[in-house]
Tab-separated table of C-alpha atoms in Angstrom:
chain	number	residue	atom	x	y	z
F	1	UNK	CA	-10.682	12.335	-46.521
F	2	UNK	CA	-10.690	14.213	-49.704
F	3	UNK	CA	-12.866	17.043	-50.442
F	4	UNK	CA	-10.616	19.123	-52.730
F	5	UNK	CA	-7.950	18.712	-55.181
F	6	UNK	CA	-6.489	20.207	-58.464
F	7	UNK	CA	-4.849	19.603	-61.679
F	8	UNK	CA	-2.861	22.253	-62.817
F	9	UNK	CA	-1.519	20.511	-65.619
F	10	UNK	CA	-3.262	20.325	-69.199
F	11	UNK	CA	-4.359	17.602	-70.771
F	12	UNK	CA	-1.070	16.938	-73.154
F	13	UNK	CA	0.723	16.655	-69.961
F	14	UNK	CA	-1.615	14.006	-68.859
F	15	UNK	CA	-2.082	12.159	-71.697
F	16	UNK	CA	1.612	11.791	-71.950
F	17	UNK	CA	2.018	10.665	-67.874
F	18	UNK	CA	-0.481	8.410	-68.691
F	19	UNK	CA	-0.374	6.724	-71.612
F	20	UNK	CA	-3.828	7.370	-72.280
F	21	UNK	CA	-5.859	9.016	-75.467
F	22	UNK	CA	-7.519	11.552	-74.740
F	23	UNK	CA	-11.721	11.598	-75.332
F	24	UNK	CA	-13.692	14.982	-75.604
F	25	UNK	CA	-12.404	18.356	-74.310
F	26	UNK	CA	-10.985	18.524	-71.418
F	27	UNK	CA	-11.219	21.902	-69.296
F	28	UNK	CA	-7.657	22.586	-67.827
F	29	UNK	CA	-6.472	23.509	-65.325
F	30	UNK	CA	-7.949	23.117	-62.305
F	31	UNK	CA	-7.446	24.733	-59.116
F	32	UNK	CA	-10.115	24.001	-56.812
F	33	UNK	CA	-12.027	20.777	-58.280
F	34	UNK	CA	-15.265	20.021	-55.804
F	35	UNK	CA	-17.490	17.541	-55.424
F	36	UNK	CA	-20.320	17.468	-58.431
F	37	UNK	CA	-17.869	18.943	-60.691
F	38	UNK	CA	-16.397	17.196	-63.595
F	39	UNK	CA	-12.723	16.063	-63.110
F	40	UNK	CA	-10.082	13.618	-65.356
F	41	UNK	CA	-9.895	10.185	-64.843
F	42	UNK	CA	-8.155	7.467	-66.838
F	43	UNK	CA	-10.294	3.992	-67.589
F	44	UNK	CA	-10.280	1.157	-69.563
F	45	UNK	CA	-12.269	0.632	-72.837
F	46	UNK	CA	-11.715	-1.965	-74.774
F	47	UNK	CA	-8.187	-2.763	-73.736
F	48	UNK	CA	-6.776	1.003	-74.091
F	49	UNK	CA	-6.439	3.158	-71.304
F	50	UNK	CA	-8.449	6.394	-72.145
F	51	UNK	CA	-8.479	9.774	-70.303
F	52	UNK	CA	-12.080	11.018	-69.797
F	53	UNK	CA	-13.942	13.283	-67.504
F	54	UNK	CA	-16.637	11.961	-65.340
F	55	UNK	CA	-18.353	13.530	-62.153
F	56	UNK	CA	-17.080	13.602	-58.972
F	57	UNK	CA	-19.366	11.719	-56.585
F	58	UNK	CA	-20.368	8.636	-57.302
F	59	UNK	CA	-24.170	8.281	-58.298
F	60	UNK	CA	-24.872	3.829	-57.853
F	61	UNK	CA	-27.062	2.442	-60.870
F	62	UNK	CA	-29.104	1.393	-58.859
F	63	UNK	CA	-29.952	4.829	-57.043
F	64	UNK	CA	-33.442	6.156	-57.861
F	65	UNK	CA	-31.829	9.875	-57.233
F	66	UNK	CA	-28.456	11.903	-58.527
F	67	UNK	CA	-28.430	13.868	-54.793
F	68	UNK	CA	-26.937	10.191	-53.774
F	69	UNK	CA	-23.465	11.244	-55.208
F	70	UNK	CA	-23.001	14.406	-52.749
F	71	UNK	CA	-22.472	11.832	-49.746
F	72	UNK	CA	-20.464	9.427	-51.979
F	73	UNK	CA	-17.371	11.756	-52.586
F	74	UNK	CA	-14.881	9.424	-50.846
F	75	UNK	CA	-15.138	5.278	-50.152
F	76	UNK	CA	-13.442	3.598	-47.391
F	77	UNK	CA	-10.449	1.374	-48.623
F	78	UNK	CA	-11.206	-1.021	-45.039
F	79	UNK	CA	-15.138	-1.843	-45.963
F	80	UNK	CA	-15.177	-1.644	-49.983
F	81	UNK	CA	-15.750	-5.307	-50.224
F	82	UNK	CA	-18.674	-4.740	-47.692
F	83	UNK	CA	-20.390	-1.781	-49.191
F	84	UNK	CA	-22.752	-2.627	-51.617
F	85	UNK	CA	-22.189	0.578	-53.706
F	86	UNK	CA	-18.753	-0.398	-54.149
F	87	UNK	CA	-17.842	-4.384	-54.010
F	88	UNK	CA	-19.080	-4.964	-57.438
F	89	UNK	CA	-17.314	-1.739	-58.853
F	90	UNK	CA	-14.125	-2.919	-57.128
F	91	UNK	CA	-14.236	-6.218	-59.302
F	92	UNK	CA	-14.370	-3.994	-62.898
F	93	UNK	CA	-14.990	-0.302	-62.360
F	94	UNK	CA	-11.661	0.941	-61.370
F	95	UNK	CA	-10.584	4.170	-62.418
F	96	UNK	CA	-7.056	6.411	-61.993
F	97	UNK	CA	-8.370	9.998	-60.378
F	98	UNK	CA	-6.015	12.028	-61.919
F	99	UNK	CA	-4.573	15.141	-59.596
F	100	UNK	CA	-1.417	17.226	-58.567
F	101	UNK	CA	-2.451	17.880	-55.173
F	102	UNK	CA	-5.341	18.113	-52.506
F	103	UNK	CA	-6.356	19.886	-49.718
F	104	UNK	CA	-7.001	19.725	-46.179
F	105	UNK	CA	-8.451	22.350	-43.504
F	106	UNK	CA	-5.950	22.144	-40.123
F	107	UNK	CA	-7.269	23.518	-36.836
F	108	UNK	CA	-4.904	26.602	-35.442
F	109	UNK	CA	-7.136	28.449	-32.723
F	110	UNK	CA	-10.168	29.769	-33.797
F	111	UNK	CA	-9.930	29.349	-37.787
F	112	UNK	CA	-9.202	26.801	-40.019
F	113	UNK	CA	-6.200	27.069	-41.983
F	114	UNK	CA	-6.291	25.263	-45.595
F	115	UNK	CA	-3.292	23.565	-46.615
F	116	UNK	CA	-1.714	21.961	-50.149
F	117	UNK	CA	-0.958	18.464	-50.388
F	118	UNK	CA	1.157	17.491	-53.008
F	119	UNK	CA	4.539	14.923	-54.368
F	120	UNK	CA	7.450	16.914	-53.273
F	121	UNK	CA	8.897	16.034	-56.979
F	122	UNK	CA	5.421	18.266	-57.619
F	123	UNK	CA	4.853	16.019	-60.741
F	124	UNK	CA	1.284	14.324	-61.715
F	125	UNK	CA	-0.314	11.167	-59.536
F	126	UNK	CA	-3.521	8.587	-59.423
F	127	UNK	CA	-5.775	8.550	-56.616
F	128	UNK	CA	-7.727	5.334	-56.661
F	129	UNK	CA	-11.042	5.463	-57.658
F	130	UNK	CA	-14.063	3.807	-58.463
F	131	UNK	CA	-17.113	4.441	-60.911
F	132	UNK	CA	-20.306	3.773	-61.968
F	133	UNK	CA	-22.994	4.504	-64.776
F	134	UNK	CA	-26.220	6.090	-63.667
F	135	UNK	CA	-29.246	6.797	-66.197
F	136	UNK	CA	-31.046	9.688	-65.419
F	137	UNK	CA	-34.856	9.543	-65.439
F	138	UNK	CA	-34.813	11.186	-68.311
F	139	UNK	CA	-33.035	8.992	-70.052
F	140	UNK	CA	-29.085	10.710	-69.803
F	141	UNK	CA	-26.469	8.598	-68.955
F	142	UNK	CA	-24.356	9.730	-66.349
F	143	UNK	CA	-20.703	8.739	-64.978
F	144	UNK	CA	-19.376	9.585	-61.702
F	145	UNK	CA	-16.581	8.578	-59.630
F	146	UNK	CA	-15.425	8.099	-55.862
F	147	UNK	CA	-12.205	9.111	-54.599
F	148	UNK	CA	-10.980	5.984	-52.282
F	149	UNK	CA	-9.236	6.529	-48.905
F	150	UNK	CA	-7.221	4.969	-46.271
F	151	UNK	CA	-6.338	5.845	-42.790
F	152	UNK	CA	-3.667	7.992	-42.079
F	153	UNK	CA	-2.556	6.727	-38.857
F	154	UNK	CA	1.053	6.721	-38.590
F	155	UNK	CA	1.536	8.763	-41.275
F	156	UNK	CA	4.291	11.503	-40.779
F	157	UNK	CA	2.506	13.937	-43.048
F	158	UNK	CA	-1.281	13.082	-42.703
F	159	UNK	CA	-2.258	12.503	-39.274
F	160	UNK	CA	-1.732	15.484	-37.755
F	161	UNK	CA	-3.848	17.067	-40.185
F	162	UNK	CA	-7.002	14.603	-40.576
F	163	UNK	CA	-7.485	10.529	-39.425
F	164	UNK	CA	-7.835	9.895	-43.513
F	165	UNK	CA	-6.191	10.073	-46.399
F	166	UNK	CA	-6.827	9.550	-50.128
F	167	UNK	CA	-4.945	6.539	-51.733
F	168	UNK	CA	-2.241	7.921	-54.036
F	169	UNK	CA	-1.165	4.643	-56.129
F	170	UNK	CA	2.506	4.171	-56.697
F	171	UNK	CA	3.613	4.460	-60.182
F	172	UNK	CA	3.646	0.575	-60.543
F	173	UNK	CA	0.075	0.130	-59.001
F	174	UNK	CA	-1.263	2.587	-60.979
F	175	UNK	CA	-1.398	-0.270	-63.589
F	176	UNK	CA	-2.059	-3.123	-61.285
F	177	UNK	CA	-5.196	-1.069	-59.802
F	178	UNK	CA	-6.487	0.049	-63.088
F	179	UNK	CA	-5.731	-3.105	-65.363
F	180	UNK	CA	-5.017	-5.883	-62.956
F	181	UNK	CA	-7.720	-9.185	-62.775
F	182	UNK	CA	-5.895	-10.323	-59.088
F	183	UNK	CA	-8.519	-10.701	-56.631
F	184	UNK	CA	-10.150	-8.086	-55.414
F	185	UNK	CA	-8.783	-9.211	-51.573
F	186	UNK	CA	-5.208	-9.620	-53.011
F	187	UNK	CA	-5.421	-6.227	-55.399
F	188	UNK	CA	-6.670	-4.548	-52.071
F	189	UNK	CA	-4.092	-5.415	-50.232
F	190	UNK	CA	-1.637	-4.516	-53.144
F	191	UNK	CA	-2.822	-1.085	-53.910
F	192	UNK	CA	-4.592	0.302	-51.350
F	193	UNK	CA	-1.985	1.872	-48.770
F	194	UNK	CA	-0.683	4.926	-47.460
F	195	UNK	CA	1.543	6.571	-49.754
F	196	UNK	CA	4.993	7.396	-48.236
F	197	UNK	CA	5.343	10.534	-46.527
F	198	UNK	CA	9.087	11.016	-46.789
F	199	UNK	CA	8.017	11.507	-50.594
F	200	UNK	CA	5.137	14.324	-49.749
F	201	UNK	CA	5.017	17.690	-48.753
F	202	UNK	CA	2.309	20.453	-48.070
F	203	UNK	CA	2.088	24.407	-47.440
F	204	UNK	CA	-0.399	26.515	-46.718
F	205	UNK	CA	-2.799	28.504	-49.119
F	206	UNK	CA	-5.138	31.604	-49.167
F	207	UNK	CA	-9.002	30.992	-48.343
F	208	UNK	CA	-9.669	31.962	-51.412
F	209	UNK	CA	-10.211	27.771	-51.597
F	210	UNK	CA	-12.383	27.920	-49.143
F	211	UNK	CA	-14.982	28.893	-52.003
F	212	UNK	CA	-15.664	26.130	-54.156
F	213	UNK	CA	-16.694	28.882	-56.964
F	214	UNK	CA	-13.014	29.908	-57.088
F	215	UNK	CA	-11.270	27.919	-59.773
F	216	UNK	CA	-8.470	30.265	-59.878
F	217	UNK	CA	-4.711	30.185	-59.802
F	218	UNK	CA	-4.381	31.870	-56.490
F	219	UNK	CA	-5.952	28.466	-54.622
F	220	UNK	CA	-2.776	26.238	-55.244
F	221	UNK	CA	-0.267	29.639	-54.850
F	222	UNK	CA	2.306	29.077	-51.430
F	223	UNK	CA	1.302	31.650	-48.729
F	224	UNK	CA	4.440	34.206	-48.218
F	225	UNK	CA	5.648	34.187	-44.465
């Protein structure tokens, strides 16, 4: 699962990572991005990748509502092909989710203790994502996103913390997720794993994340021991 991430980098940084031109402003950082919000993703338009901002929670085309996209935060990497939100995206509306860590909410007696997820080399990384355009009925377009996940058995890291995980790509799949015309069985297959644990790390943080309201530095700061 993935219900919170950030970005604490700004968007020269991610342009650069990237390779991607930027389009419109881009608000960054970002300490405590939530679902609804607008977040950085990279796409494809017209053969260049492009770094963009689109909503986080993916609203179908088809949907006759926007409140669609507050249950459609995450997408199973196991049952894509089978969901009819998402098979059709798979084939051409892949996106790179752009973040420098996420957060998860570990059980220790009575409260819930939120912890950081991030690279232990702390640099920039793609979550896998999917998205979709979505007219408003009153005539606004609107493009969201959906974070894609995997489970996290087995994972040293993960699955003491929560049975799923979001997909981090690999440097190298980065470009065969977002750019690649392999089948969408084959790309699946390819790109759609567990990222290696030996290569992540997480602490714990204040509650001030708890809030998605806060947006502030102190969400992504280590708790002192």
């Amino acid at each position: 699962m993935c219900g919170r991430y950030s970005i604490t980098a700004n968007a020269d940084a991610i342009r650069e990572r990237f390779a991607a031109d930027a389009q419109g402003e881009l608000l960054l950082p970002r300490y405590n991005i939530a679902p609804s919000q607008p977040a950085p993703v990279v796409v494809v338009e017209s053969g260049k990748r492009v770094l963009t901002q689109y909503r986080w929670g993916l609203i179908p085309s088809w949907s006759k509502a926007a409140a669609i996209g507050n249950r459609m935060i995450n997408a199973r990497a196991e049952t894509l092909a089978e969901r009819i939100s998402f098979n059709r995206l798979l084939k051409k509306n892949r996106c790179l989710v752009i973040a420098d860590g996420f957060f998860e909410w570990v059980n220790e007696g009575p409260a819930k203790v939120p912890m950081r997820i991030l690279l232990k080399s702390k640099e920039l990384f793609a979550f896998a994502g999917l998205w979709d355009k979505w007219m408003a009925p009153d005539g606004n377009e609107m493009r969201s996103f959906s974070i894609i996940t995997t489970t996290s058995a087995a994972h040293g890291l993960m699955e003491p913390m929560h049975s799923r995980m979001p997909v981090i790509l690999s440097r190298e799949n980065e470009g065969v997720w977002l750019e690649s015309n392999l089948e969408t069985i084959a790309l699946s297959a390819k790109t759609l794993t567990q990222y290696p644990s030996q290569f992540m790390d997480c602490y714990e943080v204040s509650k001030v994340v708890n809030s998605p309201s806060n947006d502030i530095e102190k969400c992504v700061e280590r708790m002192k021991s």
